[in-house]
CSV table of C-alpha atoms in Angstrom, one decimal:
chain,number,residue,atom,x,y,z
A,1,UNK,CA,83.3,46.4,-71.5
A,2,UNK,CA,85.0,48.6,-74.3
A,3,UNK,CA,83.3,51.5,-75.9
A,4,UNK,CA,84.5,50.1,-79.0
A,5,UNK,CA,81.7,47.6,-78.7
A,6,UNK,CA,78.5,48.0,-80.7
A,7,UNK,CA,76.2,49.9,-78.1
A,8,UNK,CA,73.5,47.3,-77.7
A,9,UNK,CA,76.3,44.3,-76.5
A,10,UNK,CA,77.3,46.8,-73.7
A,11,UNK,CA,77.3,45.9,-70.5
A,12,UNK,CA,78.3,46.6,-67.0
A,13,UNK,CA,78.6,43.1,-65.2
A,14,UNK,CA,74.9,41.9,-65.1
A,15,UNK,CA,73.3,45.5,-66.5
A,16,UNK,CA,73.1,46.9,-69.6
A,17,UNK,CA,74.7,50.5,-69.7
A,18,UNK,CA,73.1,53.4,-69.1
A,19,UNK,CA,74.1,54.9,-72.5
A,20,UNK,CA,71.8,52.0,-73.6
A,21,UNK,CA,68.6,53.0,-71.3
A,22,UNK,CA,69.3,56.9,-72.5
A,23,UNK,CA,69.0,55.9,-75.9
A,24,UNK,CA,65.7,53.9,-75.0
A,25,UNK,CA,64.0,56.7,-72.9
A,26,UNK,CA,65.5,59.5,-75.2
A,27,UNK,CA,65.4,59.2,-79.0
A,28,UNK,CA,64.0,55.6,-78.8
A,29,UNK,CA,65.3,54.7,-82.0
A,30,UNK,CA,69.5,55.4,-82.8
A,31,UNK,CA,71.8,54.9,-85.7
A,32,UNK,CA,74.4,52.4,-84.2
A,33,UNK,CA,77.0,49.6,-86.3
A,34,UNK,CA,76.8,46.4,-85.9
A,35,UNK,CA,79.4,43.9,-84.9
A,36,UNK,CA,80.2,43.7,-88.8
A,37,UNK,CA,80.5,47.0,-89.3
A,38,UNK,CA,77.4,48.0,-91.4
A,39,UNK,CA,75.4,50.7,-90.2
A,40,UNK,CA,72.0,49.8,-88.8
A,41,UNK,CA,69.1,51.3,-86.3
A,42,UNK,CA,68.6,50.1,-82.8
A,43,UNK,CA,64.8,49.9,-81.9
A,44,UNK,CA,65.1,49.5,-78.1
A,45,UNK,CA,61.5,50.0,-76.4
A,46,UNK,CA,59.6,47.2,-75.6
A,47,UNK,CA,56.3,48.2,-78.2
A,48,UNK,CA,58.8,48.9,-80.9
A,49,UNK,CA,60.9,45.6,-80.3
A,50,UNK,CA,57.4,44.0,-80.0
A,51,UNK,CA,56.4,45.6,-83.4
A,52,UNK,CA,59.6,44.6,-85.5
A,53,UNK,CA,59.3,40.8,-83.8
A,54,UNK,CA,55.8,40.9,-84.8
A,55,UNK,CA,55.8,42.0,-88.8
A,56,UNK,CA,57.7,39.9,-91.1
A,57,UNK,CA,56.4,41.6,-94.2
A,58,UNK,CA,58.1,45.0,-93.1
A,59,UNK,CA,61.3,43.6,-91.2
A,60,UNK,CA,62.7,40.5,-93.0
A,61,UNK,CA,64.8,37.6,-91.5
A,62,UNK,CA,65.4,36.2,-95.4
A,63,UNK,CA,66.9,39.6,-96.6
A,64,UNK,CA,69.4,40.3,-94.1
A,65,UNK,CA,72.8,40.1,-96.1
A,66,UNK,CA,74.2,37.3,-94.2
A,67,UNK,CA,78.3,38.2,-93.6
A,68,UNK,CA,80.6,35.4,-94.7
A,69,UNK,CA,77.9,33.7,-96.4
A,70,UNK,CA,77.9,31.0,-93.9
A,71,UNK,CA,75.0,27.5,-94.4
A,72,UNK,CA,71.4,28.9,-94.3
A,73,UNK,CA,69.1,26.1,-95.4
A,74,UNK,CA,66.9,24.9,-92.3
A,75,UNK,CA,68.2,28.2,-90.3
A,76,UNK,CA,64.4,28.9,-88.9
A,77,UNK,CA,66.1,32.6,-87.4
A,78,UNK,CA,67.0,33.3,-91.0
A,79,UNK,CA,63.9,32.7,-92.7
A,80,UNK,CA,60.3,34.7,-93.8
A,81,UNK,CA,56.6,33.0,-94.0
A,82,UNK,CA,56.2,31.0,-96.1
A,83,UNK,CA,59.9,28.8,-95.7
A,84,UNK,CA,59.5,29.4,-92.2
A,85,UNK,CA,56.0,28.6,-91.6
A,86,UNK,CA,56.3,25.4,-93.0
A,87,UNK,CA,59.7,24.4,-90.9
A,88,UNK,CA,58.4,25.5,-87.6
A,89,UNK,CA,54.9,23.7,-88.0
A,90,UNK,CA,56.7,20.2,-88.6
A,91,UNK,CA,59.0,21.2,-85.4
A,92,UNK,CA,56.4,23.1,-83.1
A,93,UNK,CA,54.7,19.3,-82.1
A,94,UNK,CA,58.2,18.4,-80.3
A,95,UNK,CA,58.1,22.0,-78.1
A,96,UNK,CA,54.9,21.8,-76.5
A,97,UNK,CA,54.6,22.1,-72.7
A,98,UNK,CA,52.7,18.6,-72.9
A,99,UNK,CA,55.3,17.0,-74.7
A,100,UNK,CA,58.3,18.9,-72.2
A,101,UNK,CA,56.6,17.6,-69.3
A,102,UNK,CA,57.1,14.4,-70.3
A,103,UNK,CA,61.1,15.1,-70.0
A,104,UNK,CA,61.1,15.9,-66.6
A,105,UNK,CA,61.8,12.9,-65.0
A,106,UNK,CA,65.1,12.8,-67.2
A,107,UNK,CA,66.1,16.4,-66.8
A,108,UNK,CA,65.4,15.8,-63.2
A,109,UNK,CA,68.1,12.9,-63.3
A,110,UNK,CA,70.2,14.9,-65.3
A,111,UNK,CA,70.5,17.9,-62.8
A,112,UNK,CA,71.2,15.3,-59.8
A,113,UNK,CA,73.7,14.1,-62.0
A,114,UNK,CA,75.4,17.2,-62.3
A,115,UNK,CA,74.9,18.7,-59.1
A,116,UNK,CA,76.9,15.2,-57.6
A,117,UNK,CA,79.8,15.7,-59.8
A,118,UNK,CA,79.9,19.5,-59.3
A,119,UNK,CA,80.0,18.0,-55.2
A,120,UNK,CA,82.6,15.7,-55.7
A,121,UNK,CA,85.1,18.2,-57.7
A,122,UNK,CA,85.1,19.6,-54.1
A,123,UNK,CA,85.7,23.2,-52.9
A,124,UNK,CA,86.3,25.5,-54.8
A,125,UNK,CA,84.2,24.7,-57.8
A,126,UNK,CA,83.3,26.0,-61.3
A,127,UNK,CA,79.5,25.9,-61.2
A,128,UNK,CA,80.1,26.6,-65.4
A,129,UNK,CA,81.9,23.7,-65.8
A,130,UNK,CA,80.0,21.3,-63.3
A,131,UNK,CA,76.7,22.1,-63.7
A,132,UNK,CA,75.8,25.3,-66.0
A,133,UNK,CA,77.0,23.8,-69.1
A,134,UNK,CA,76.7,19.9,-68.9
A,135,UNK,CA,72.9,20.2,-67.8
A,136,UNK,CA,71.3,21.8,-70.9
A,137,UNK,CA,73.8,20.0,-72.9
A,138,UNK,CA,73.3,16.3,-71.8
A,139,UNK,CA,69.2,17.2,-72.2
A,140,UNK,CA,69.8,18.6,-76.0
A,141,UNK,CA,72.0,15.8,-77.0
A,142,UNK,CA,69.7,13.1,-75.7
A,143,UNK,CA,66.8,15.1,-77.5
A,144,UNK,CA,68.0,15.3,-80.3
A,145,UNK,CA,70.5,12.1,-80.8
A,146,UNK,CA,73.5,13.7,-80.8
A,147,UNK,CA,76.6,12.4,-78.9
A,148,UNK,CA,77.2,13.0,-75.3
A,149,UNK,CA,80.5,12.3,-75.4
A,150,UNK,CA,81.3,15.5,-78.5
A,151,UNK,CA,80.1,17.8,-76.1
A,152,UNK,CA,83.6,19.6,-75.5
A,153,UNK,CA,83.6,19.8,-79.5
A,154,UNK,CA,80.0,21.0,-80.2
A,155,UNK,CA,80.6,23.9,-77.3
A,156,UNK,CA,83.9,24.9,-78.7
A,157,UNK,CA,82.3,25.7,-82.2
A,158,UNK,CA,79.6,27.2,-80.4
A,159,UNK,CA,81.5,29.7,-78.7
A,160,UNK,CA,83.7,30.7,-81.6
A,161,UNK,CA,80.1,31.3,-83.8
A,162,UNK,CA,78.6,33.5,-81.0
A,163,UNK,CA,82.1,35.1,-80.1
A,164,UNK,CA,81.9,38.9,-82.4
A,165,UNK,CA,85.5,39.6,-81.5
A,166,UNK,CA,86.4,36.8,-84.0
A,167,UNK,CA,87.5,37.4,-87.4
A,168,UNK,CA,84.4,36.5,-89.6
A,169,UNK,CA,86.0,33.7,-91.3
A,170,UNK,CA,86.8,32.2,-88.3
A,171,UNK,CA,83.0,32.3,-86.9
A,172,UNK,CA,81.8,31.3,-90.9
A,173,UNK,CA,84.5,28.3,-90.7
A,174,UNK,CA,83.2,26.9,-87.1
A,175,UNK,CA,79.5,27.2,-88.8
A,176,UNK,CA,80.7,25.1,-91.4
A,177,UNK,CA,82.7,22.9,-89.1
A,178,UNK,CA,79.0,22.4,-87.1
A,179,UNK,CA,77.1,22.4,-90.5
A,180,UNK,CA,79.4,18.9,-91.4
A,181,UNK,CA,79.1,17.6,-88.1
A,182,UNK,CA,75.7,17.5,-88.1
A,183,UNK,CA,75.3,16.3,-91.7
A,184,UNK,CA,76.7,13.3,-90.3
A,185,UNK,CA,74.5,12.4,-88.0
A,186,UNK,CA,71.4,13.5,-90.4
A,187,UNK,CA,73.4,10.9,-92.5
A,188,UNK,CA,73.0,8.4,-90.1
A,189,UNK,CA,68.9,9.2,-88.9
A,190,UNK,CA,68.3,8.8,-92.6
A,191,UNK,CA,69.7,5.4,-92.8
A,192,UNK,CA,68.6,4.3,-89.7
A,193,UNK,CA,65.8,6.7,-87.6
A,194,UNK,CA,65.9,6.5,-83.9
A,195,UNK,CA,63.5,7.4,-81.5
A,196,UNK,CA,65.2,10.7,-80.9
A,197,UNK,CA,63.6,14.0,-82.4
A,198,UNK,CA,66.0,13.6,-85.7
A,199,UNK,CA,64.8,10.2,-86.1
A,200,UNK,CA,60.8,11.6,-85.4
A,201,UNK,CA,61.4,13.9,-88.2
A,202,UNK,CA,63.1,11.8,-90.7
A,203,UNK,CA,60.0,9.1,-89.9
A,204,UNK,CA,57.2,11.4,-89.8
A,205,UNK,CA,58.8,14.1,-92.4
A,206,UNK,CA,60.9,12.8,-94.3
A,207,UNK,CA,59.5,13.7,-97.6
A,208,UNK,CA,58.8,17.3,-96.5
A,209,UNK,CA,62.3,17.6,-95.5
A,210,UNK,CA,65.8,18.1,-97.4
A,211,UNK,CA,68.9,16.4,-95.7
A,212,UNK,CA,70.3,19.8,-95.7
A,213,UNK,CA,67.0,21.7,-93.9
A,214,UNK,CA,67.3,18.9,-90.9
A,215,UNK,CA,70.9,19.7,-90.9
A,216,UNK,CA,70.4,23.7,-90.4
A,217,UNK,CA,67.5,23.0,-87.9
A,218,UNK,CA,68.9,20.1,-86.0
A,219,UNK,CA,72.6,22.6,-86.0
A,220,UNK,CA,70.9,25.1,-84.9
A,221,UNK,CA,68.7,23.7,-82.4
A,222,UNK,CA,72.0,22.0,-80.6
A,223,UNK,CA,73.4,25.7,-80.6
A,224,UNK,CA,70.5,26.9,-79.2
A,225,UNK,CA,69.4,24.4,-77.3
A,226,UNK,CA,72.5,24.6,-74.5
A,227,UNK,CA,74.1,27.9,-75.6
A,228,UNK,CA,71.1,29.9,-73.4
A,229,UNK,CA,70.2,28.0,-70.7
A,230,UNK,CA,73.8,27.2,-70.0
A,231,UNK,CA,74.3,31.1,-69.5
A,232,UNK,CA,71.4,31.6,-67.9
A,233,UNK,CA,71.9,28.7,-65.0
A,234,UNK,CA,75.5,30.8,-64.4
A,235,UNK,CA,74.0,34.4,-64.3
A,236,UNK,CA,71.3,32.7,-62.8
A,237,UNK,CA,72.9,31.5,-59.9
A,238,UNK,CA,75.4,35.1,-60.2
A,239,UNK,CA,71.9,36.9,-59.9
A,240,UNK,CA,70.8,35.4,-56.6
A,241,UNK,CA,74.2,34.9,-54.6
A,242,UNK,CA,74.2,39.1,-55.2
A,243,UNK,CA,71.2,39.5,-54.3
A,244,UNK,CA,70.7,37.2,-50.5
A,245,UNK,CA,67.4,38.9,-49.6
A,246,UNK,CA,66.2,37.4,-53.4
A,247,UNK,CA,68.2,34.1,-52.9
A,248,UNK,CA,66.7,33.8,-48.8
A,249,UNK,CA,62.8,34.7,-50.3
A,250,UNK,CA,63.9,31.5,-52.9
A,251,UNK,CA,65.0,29.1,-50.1
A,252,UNK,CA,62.0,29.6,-47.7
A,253,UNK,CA,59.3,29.5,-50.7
A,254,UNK,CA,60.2,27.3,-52.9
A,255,UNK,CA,56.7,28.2,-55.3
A,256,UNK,CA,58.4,30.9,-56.0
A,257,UNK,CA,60.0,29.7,-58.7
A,258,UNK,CA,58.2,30.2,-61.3
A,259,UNK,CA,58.5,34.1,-61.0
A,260,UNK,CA,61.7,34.1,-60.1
A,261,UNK,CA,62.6,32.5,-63.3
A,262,UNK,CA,60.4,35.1,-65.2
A,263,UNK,CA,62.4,37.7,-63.7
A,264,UNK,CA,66.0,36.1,-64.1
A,265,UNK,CA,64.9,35.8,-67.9
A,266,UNK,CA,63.4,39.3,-68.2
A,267,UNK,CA,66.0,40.6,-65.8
A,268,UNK,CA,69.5,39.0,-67.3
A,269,UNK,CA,68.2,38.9,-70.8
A,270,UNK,CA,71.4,36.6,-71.7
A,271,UNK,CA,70.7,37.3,-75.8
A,272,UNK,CA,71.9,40.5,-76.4
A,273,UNK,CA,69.9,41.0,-79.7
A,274,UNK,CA,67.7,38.6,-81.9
A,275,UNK,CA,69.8,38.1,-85.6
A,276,UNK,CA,68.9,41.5,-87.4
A,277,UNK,CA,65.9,42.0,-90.1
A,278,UNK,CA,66.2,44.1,-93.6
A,279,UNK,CA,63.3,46.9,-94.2
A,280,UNK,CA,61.3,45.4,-97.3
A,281,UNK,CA,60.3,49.0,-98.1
A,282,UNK,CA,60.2,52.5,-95.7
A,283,UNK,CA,59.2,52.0,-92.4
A,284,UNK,CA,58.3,54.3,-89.2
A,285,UNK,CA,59.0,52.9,-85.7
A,286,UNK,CA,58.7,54.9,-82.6
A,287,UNK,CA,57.9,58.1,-84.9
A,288,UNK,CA,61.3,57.3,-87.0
A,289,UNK,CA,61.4,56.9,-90.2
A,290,UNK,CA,63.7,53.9,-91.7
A,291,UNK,CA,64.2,53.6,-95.3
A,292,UNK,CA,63.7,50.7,-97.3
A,293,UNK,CA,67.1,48.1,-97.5
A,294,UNK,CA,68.0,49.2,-93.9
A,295,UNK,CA,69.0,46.9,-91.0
A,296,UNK,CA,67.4,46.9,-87.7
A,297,UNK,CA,68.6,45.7,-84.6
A,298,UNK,CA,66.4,44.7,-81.2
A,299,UNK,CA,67.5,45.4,-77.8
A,300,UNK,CA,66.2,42.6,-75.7
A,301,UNK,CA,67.7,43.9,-72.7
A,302,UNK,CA,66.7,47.2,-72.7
A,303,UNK,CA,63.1,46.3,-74.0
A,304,UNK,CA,63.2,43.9,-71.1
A,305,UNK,CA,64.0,47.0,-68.9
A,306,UNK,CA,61.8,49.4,-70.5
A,307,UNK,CA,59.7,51.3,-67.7
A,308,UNK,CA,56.6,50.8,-70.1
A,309,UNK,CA,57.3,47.3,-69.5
A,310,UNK,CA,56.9,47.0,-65.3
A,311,UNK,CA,57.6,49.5,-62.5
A,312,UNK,CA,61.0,50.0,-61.0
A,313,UNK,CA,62.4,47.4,-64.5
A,314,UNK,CA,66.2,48.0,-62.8
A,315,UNK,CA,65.1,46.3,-59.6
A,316,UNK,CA,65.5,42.5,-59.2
A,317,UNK,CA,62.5,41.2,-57.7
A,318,UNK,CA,61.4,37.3,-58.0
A,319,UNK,CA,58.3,38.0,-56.7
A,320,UNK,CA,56.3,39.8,-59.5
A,321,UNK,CA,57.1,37.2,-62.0
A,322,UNK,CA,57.1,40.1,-65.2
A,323,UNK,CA,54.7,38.8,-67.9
A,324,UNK,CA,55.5,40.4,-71.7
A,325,UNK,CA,59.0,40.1,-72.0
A,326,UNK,CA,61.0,39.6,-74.9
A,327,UNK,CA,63.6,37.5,-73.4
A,328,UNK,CA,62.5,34.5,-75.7
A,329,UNK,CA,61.6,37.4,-78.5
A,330,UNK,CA,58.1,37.8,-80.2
A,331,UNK,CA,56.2,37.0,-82.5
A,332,UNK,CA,56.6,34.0,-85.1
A,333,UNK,CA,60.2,33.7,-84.3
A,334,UNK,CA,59.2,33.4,-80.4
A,335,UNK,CA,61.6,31.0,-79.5
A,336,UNK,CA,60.8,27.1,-80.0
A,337,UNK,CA,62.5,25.9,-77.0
A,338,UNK,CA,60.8,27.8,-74.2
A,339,UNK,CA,59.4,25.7,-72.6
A,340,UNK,CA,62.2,23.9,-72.4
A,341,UNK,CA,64.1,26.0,-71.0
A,342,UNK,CA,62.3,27.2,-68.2
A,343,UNK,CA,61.8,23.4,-67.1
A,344,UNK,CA,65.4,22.9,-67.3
A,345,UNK,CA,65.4,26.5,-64.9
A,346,UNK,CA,62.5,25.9,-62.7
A,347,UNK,CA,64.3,22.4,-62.0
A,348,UNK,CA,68.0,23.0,-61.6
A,349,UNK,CA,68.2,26.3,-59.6
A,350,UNK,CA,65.6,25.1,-56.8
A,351,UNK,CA,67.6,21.8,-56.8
A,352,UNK,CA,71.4,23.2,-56.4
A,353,UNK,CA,69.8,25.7,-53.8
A,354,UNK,CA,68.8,22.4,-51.7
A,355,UNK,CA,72.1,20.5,-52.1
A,356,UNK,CA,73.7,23.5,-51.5
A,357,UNK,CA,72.3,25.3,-48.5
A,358,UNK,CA,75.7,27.2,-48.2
A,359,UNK,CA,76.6,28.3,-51.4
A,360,UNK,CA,78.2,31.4,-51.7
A,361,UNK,CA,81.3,32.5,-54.3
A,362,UNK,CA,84.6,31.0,-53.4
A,363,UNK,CA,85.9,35.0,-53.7
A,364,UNK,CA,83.6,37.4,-53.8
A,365,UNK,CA,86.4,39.9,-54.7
A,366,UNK,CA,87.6,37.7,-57.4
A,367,UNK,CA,87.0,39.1,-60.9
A,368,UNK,CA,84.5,37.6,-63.3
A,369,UNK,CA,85.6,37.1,-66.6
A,370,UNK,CA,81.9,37.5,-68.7
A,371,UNK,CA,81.6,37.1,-72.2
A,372,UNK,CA,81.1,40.7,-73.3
A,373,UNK,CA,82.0,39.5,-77.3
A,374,UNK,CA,79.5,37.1,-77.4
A,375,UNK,CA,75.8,37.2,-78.3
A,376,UNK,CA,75.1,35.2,-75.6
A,377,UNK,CA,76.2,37.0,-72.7
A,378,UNK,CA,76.8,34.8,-69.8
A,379,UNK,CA,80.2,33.8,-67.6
A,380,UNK,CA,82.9,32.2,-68.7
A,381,UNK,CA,83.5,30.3,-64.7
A,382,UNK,CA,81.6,30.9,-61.7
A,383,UNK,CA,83.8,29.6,-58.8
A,384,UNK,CA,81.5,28.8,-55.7
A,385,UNK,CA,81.8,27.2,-52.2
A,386,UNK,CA,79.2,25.6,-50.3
């Protein structure tokens, strides 16, 4: 953590800082800068994060300057009603829980898969590397048609577009870099539509769509689509080995998991901010007035922490299952792939807990190296024993 860092990417291991909850329970709304150095205000309690989410016509996706002027077209996050209506009601069909539930049986595979290659790389192993990161990424490349096998290249460009330490033309370059990569294979579902979700929208909307739109949604529902749940299956895991009275509660109820994946969301809140809206004309928030033209900026973790949110919001508890958080945002950018994700939770931690009734860190004294420049925080390896 560096002080250097934009206040709202501040953390201190799994917690935001407390300069962060200060700012929340004090002014409520602060004057911060954001990663690219324009001056911004960070709404932080849960009813004002709500309200922001919630109102398009005040706080716009479209008008946020975009730095480096990186692809846009079929970018959902950076996009107002009507452009965004449209995309998200051709895509919306492919997130239901109905139509998730059907993946189980796969995803189930999938984890098994992982969780015997994470057992055969023997102790000590990185749970990142054998089973964080290829889960959600073998069930977004077989959802969408992408590649298996360009994983390692796909994560690589992912990292260096999340990573805020980086130069912006280095970020604005991997965009690009992804942007092509996935032309390619829009290329291909064009010519010849599989039964993958490209292939479903090129059949079924083809003439709604532009090559480049699937592009920027397909792009940036691969980044997306292992980027999070990757991070949170690592802090996941982190979360319960620190906390064994949690972790034992787990073990001897397994129906506990759907609260306890509530609360790892609400609790870890892995995206640090949602991308930042523009003020269409003066606005008031929290009693605060914010001129028209000005950025604003969403804690997600200290909404998710907000007192007015749940009693005792520092506490780690798996058993309340918190209803209301922001973890997946609000409103009509609430994330697509929700339900996704907490299938791909709700399967793979109960699962590694069973395989691994001893798992513990290799070194509980080791350092962890988290990724405190990303806006995805998570864990770069997570070296356990079982």
């Amino acid at each position: 953590m560096t002080e250097a860092m934009p206040l709202h990417m501040r953390r201190n291991g799994l917690n935001p800082v407390a300069e962060l909850a200060k700012a929340r329970d004090g002014e409520g709304v602060v004057r911060v800068e954001t990663p690219f150095g324009l001056p911004a205000y960070l709404v932080s309690r849960k009813e004002d994060v709500r309200e922001v989410l919630a109102d398009p016509a005040r706080f716009s996706s479209a008008l946020t300057p975009i730095p480096g002027d990186g692809p846009t077209a079929g970018q959902l996050i950076r996009l107002d009603p009507p452009d965004h209506t449209r995309l998200r009601r051709l895509l919306t069909p492919e997130f239901t829980v109905r139509r998730m539930n059907r993946l189980e049986p796969r995803i189930t595979e999938i984890v098994q898969a992982a969780l015997d290659d994470l057992e055969r790389a023997g102790r000590p192993a990185d749970l990142v590397t054998h089973f964080a990161l290829p889960v959600p990424s073998l069930v977004i490349c077989e959802l969408l048609g992408v590649p298996y096998a360009d994983r390692g290249e796909f994560h690589a460009r992912a990292v260096r577009i999340l990573d805020s330490s980086l130069p912006m033309d280095q970020r604005v370059a991997a965009q690009r870099e992804d942007h092509d990569y996935m032309a390619g294979l829009v290329a291909r579902a064009l010519a010849d539509p599989g039964e993958d979700m490209l292939g479903m929208l090129v059949r079924e909307h083809g003439d709604d769509l532009t090559s480049d739109e699937l592009t920027g949604v397909a792009s940036l529902l691969l980044l997306a689509g292992h980027e999070t749940t990757a991070n949170m299956l690592g802090l996941g895991t982190l979360a319960l080995l620190w906390h064994q009275d949690q972790l034992a509660m787990l073990r001897e109820d397994p129906g506990l998991i759907e609260p306890a994946v509530e609360e790892l969301l609400r609790w870890l809140s892995v995206v640090q901010s949602l991308p930042p809206r523009t003020t269409t004309a003066d606005a008031e928030i929290g009693g605060h007035r914010i001129p028209a033209g000005s950025l604003v900026i969403c804690s997600i973790p200290a909404a998710n922490r907000d007192p007015a949110l749940i009693d005792d919001p520092e506490t780690f508890d798996i058993t309340r299952g918190t209803t209301g958080h922001v973890a997946f945002g609000h409103g009509p950018h609430h994330c697509l792939g929700a339900p996704l994700a907490r299938m791909e939770l709700r399967i793979a931690l109960p699962a590694l807990l069973r395989r691994f009734p001893g798992l513990a860190l290799a070194d509980p004294a080791e350092p962890l190296d988290f990724r405190v420049f990303s806006l995805v925080y998570g864990v770069r390896a997570l070296r356990v024993t079982w």
